[in-house]
């Protein structure tokens, strides 16, 4: 993050924590939704299902988090239409 900030480079992360700590953008699967879906697998396994018989599912819910403060610090202006699509905007 420090190198990207020093060189004023926009960055995108695969987790939301770096964006909350000063990174630019996170776009990826919703951790909350993935944990909820994992709990359904645990429930099925505890009820006797064989893990090998359970289907592999892809994430279905994705999140977009934008750190506007970081964008301003590297000289970027984020269009309002893009900000409206974000799940979370960090000011």
XYZ file of N, CA, C and O in Angstrom:
364
model
N 0.820 -1.183 0.000
C 0.000 0.000 0.000
C 0.867 1.251 0.000
O 0.535 2.207 -0.686
N 1.931 1.231 0.764
C 2.792 2.411 0.853
C 3.434 2.722 -0.498
O 3.513 3.885 -0.901
N 3.882 1.694 -1.204
C 4.494 1.891 -2.515
C 3.478 2.451 -3.506
O 3.778 3.378 -4.263
N 2.264 1.905 -3.491
C 1.216 2.391 -4.390
C 0.875 3.847 -4.075
O 0.702 4.658 -4.989
N 0.803 4.195 -2.802
C 0.490 5.575 -2.407
C 1.623 6.514 -2.809
O 1.381 7.624 -3.306
N 2.856 6.085 -2.605
C 4.019 6.918 -2.952
C 4.048 7.227 -4.442
O 4.308 8.354 -4.839
N 3.752 6.219 -5.243
C 3.771 6.396 -6.698
C 2.421 6.790 -7.269
O 2.243 6.839 -8.483
N 1.432 7.043 -6.379
C 0.084 7.471 -6.766
C -0.572 6.493 -7.738
O -1.131 6.879 -8.760
N -0.497 5.207 -7.401
C -1.077 4.155 -8.245
C -2.399 3.678 -7.666
O -2.481 3.377 -6.478
N -3.442 3.589 -8.481
C -4.691 2.999 -8.000
C -4.512 1.491 -7.844
O -3.824 0.852 -8.633
N -5.087 0.942 -6.812
C -4.943 -0.493 -6.539
C -6.315 -1.113 -6.304
O -7.242 -0.448 -5.865
N -6.408 -2.396 -6.603
C -7.625 -3.144 -6.312
C -7.212 -4.370 -5.511
O -6.171 -4.973 -5.791
N -7.996 -4.684 -4.490
C -7.648 -5.760 -3.577
C -8.699 -6.861 -3.612
O -9.850 -6.620 -3.929
N -8.266 -8.059 -3.202
C -9.156 -9.219 -3.162
C -9.812 -9.390 -1.802
O -10.525 -10.360 -1.578
N -9.573 -8.453 -0.887
C -10.208 -8.470 0.432
C -10.537 -7.031 0.810
O -9.885 -6.092 0.345
N -11.530 -6.845 1.656
C -11.958 -5.493 2.007
C -11.068 -4.844 3.062
O -11.004 -3.633 3.159
N -10.359 -5.632 3.877
C -9.549 -5.080 4.959
C -8.478 -4.085 4.473
O -8.298 -3.040 5.092
N -7.744 -4.390 3.386
C -6.757 -3.402 2.926
C -7.389 -2.066 2.521
O -6.783 -1.011 2.706
N -8.597 -2.098 1.998
C -9.277 -0.861 1.612
C -9.686 -0.076 2.851
O -9.566 1.150 2.893
N -10.128 -0.778 3.873
C -10.461 -0.116 5.128
C -9.220 0.486 5.776
O -9.303 1.454 6.520
N -8.030 -0.064 5.466
C -6.773 0.428 6.018
C -6.102 1.471 5.132
O -4.994 1.902 5.429
N -6.751 1.856 4.020
C -6.185 2.900 3.171
C -5.988 2.521 1.715
O -5.515 3.334 0.925
N -6.326 1.287 1.331
C -6.247 0.889 -0.074
C -7.347 1.558 -0.881
O -8.197 2.264 -0.335
N -7.353 1.366 -2.183
C -8.268 2.095 -3.064
C -9.611 1.382 -3.263
O -10.657 1.898 -2.906
N -9.609 0.190 -3.859
C -10.871 -0.493 -4.190
C -10.780 -1.980 -3.848
O -9.755 -2.612 -4.044
N -11.895 -2.509 -3.357
C -12.080 -3.951 -3.219
C -13.270 -4.335 -4.078
O -14.330 -3.712 -4.025
N -13.090 -5.373 -4.883
C -14.214 -5.974 -5.592
C -14.012 -7.478 -5.526
O -12.984 -7.998 -5.974
N -14.979 -8.161 -4.954
C -14.862 -9.601 -4.851
C -16.064 -10.206 -4.173
O -17.032 -9.510 -3.844
N -15.998 -11.505 -3.952
C -17.119 -12.209 -3.324
C -17.391 -11.678 -1.917
O -16.469 -11.332 -1.189
N -18.649 -11.651 -1.561
C -19.053 -11.231 -0.225
C -18.635 -12.283 0.789
O -19.047 -13.442 0.702
N -17.809 -11.881 1.745
C -17.369 -12.823 2.771
C -18.550 -13.273 3.628
O -18.649 -14.443 3.988
N -19.440 -12.354 3.941
C -20.607 -12.692 4.763
C -21.452 -13.758 4.054
O -21.881 -14.737 4.665
N -21.695 -13.577 2.764
C -22.494 -14.541 2.014
C -21.772 -15.887 1.928
O -22.402 -16.941 2.076
N -20.461 -15.874 1.724
C -19.697 -17.126 1.661
C -19.726 -17.866 2.988
O -19.839 -19.093 3.016
N -19.632 -17.138 4.091
C -19.696 -17.787 5.400
C -21.076 -18.398 5.643
O -21.192 -19.498 6.189
N -22.110 -17.678 5.238
C -23.472 -18.200 5.393
C -23.643 -19.485 4.590
O -24.188 -20.477 5.076
N -23.140 -19.466 3.365
C -23.274 -20.654 2.522
C -22.421 -21.805 3.047
O -22.810 -22.967 2.954
N -21.270 -21.503 3.626
C -20.425 -22.549 4.215
C -21.143 -23.200 5.389
O -21.028 -24.417 5.594
N -21.883 -22.409 6.141
C -22.628 -22.963 7.282
C -23.659 -23.982 6.820
O -23.901 -24.984 7.513
N -24.253 -23.766 5.650
C -25.229 -24.747 5.151
C -24.530 -26.069 4.798
O -25.111 -27.137 4.985
N -23.285 -25.970 4.306
C -22.519 -27.193 4.019
C -22.201 -27.936 5.313
O -22.313 -29.153 5.386
N -21.779 -27.207 6.337
C -21.477 -27.830 7.628
C -22.718 -28.521 8.165
O -22.646 -29.661 8.644
N -23.855 -27.859 8.061
C -25.113 -28.440 8.531
C -25.403 -29.756 7.804
O -25.755 -30.757 8.430
N -25.242 -29.767 6.490
C -25.508 -30.983 5.717
C -24.554 -32.110 6.099
O -24.960 -33.273 6.213
N -23.285 -31.762 6.320
C -22.286 -32.775 6.682
C -22.586 -33.341 8.068
O -22.516 -34.555 8.288
N -22.958 -32.463 8.993
C -23.286 -32.936 10.340
C -24.536 -33.805 10.354
O -24.713 -34.637 11.248
N -25.383 -33.626 9.345
C -26.585 -34.456 9.243
C -26.344 -35.727 8.438
O -27.277 -36.456 8.133
N -25.073 -35.973 8.044
C -24.731 -37.234 7.403
C -24.357 -37.184 5.938
O -24.004 -38.207 5.363
N -24.433 -36.046 5.306
C -24.064 -35.972 3.882
C -22.558 -36.189 3.725
O -21.765 -35.783 4.581
N -22.181 -36.824 2.646
C -20.759 -37.015 2.356
C -20.240 -35.759 1.656
O -20.837 -35.320 0.652
N -19.144 -35.191 2.134
C -18.613 -33.984 1.500
C -18.363 -34.143 0.000
O -18.592 -33.218 -0.771
N -17.931 -35.323 -0.418
C -17.655 -35.559 -1.836
C -18.917 -35.497 -2.689
O -18.845 -35.267 -3.897
N -20.073 -35.694 -2.063
C -21.334 -35.663 -2.797
C -21.938 -34.254 -2.901
O -22.901 -34.054 -3.637
N -21.383 -33.314 -2.155
C -21.920 -31.948 -2.182
C -21.355 -31.187 -3.380
O -20.163 -31.288 -3.670
N -22.180 -30.424 -4.066
C -21.703 -29.693 -5.237
C -20.808 -28.508 -4.835
O -20.953 -27.933 -3.766
N -19.883 -28.189 -5.709
C -19.061 -26.994 -5.526
C -19.859 -25.829 -6.102
O -20.330 -25.893 -7.238
N -20.028 -24.792 -5.302
C -20.810 -23.639 -5.761
C -19.918 -22.418 -5.886
O -19.002 -22.224 -5.090
N -20.208 -21.626 -6.881
C -19.478 -20.371 -7.076
C -20.123 -19.264 -6.252
O -21.321 -19.325 -5.969
N -19.342 -18.244 -5.911
C -19.953 -17.097 -5.227
C -21.025 -16.473 -6.110
O -20.895 -16.436 -7.342
N -22.074 -15.984 -5.476
C -23.157 -15.356 -6.229
C -23.324 -13.882 -5.884
O -23.934 -13.142 -6.635
N -22.794 -13.478 -4.742
C -22.920 -12.081 -4.317
C -21.528 -11.468 -4.250
O -20.633 -12.011 -3.600
N -21.356 -10.352 -4.933
C -20.077 -9.658 -4.954
C -20.250 -8.271 -4.356
O -21.347 -7.705 -4.394
N -19.168 -7.745 -3.805
C -19.206 -6.434 -3.168
C -18.174 -5.505 -3.810
O -17.110 -5.951 -4.240
N -18.520 -4.227 -3.811
C -17.621 -3.183 -4.280
C -17.453 -2.187 -3.146
O -18.439 -1.640 -2.648
N -16.217 -1.989 -2.711
C -15.899 -1.026 -1.649
C -14.887 -0.041 -2.223
O -13.873 -0.452 -2.795
N -15.175 1.249 -2.069
C -14.303 2.298 -2.607
C -13.864 3.215 -1.477
O -14.689 3.680 -0.691
N -12.570 3.499 -1.420
C -12.028 4.430 -0.446
C -11.816 5.771 -1.155
O -10.846 5.939 -1.897
N -12.741 6.702 -0.940
C -12.708 8.009 -1.615
C -11.528 8.850 -1.122
O -10.920 9.583 -1.894
N -11.202 8.708 0.147
C -10.073 9.458 0.709
C -8.777 9.086 -0.022
O -7.981 9.958 -0.383
N -8.580 7.800 -0.264
C -7.397 7.338 -0.988
C -7.434 7.821 -2.433
O -6.410 8.251 -2.972
N -8.601 7.787 -3.055
C -8.731 8.263 -4.437
C -8.303 9.723 -4.540
O -7.548 10.099 -5.445
N -8.760 10.543 -3.611
C -8.387 11.963 -3.617
C -6.891 12.140 -3.402
O -6.269 12.992 -4.037
N -6.305 11.323 -2.520
C -4.884 11.471 -2.223
C -3.993 11.117 -3.410
O -2.869 11.589 -3.497
N -4.483 10.291 -4.339
C -3.687 9.960 -5.531
C -4.166 10.730 -6.759
O -3.727 10.469 -7.872
N -5.084 11.673 -6.540
C -5.506 12.556 -7.621
C -6.599 12.028 -8.524
O -6.731 12.481 -9.654
N -7.405 11.094 -8.034
C -8.488 10.532 -8.844
C -9.835 11.094 -8.406
O -10.083 11.282 -7.217
N -10.692 11.339 -9.372
C -12.065 11.724 -9.095
C -12.952 10.559 -9.515
O -12.905 10.117 -10.663
N -13.741 10.064 -8.591
C -14.611 8.923 -8.864
C -15.973 9.449 -9.305
O -16.583 10.239 -8.593
N -16.457 9.031 -10.477
C -17.781 9.482 -10.920
C -18.877 9.075 -9.930
O -18.826 7.995 -9.336
N -19.840 9.957 -9.760
C -20.926 9.692 -8.818
C -21.680 8.416 -9.182
O -22.088 7.655 -8.311
N -21.840 8.150 -10.472
C -22.554 6.944 -10.898
C -21.837 5.678 -10.420
O -22.472 4.676 -10.090
N -20.514 5.716 -10.354
C -19.733 4.576 -9.869
C -19.871 4.454 -8.353
O -20.019 3.355 -7.819
N -19.850 5.581 -7.658
C -20.013 5.571 -6.202
C -21.378 5.037 -5.795
O -21.509 4.355 -4.777
N -22.408 5.345 -6.586
C -23.750 4.860 -6.279
C -23.859 3.346 -6.399
O -24.720 2.732 -5.762
N -23.012 2.737 -7.203
C -23.032 1.275 -7.371
C -22.293 0.557 -6.245
O -22.449 -0.649 -6.079
N -21.480 1.279 -5.495
C -20.668 0.662 -4.446
C -21.540 0.199 -3.286
O -22.536 0.826 -2.946
N -21.126 -0.907 -2.688
C -21.794 -1.409 -1.486
C -21.378 -0.595 -0.264
O -22.118 -0.476 0.689
N -20.139 -0.088 -0.305
C -19.640 0.745 0.786
C -18.684 1.773 0.207
O -17.842 1.445 -0.633
N -18.835 3.016 0.662
C -17.927 4.100 0.288
C -17.268 4.597 1.558
O -17.956 5.012 2.497
N -15.959 4.538 1.595
C -15.208 5.000 2.758
C -14.769 6.419 2.480
O -14.080 6.686 1.506
N -15.194 7.330 3.344
C -14.890 8.767 3.159
C -13.611 9.128 3.880
O -13.310 8.718 4.917
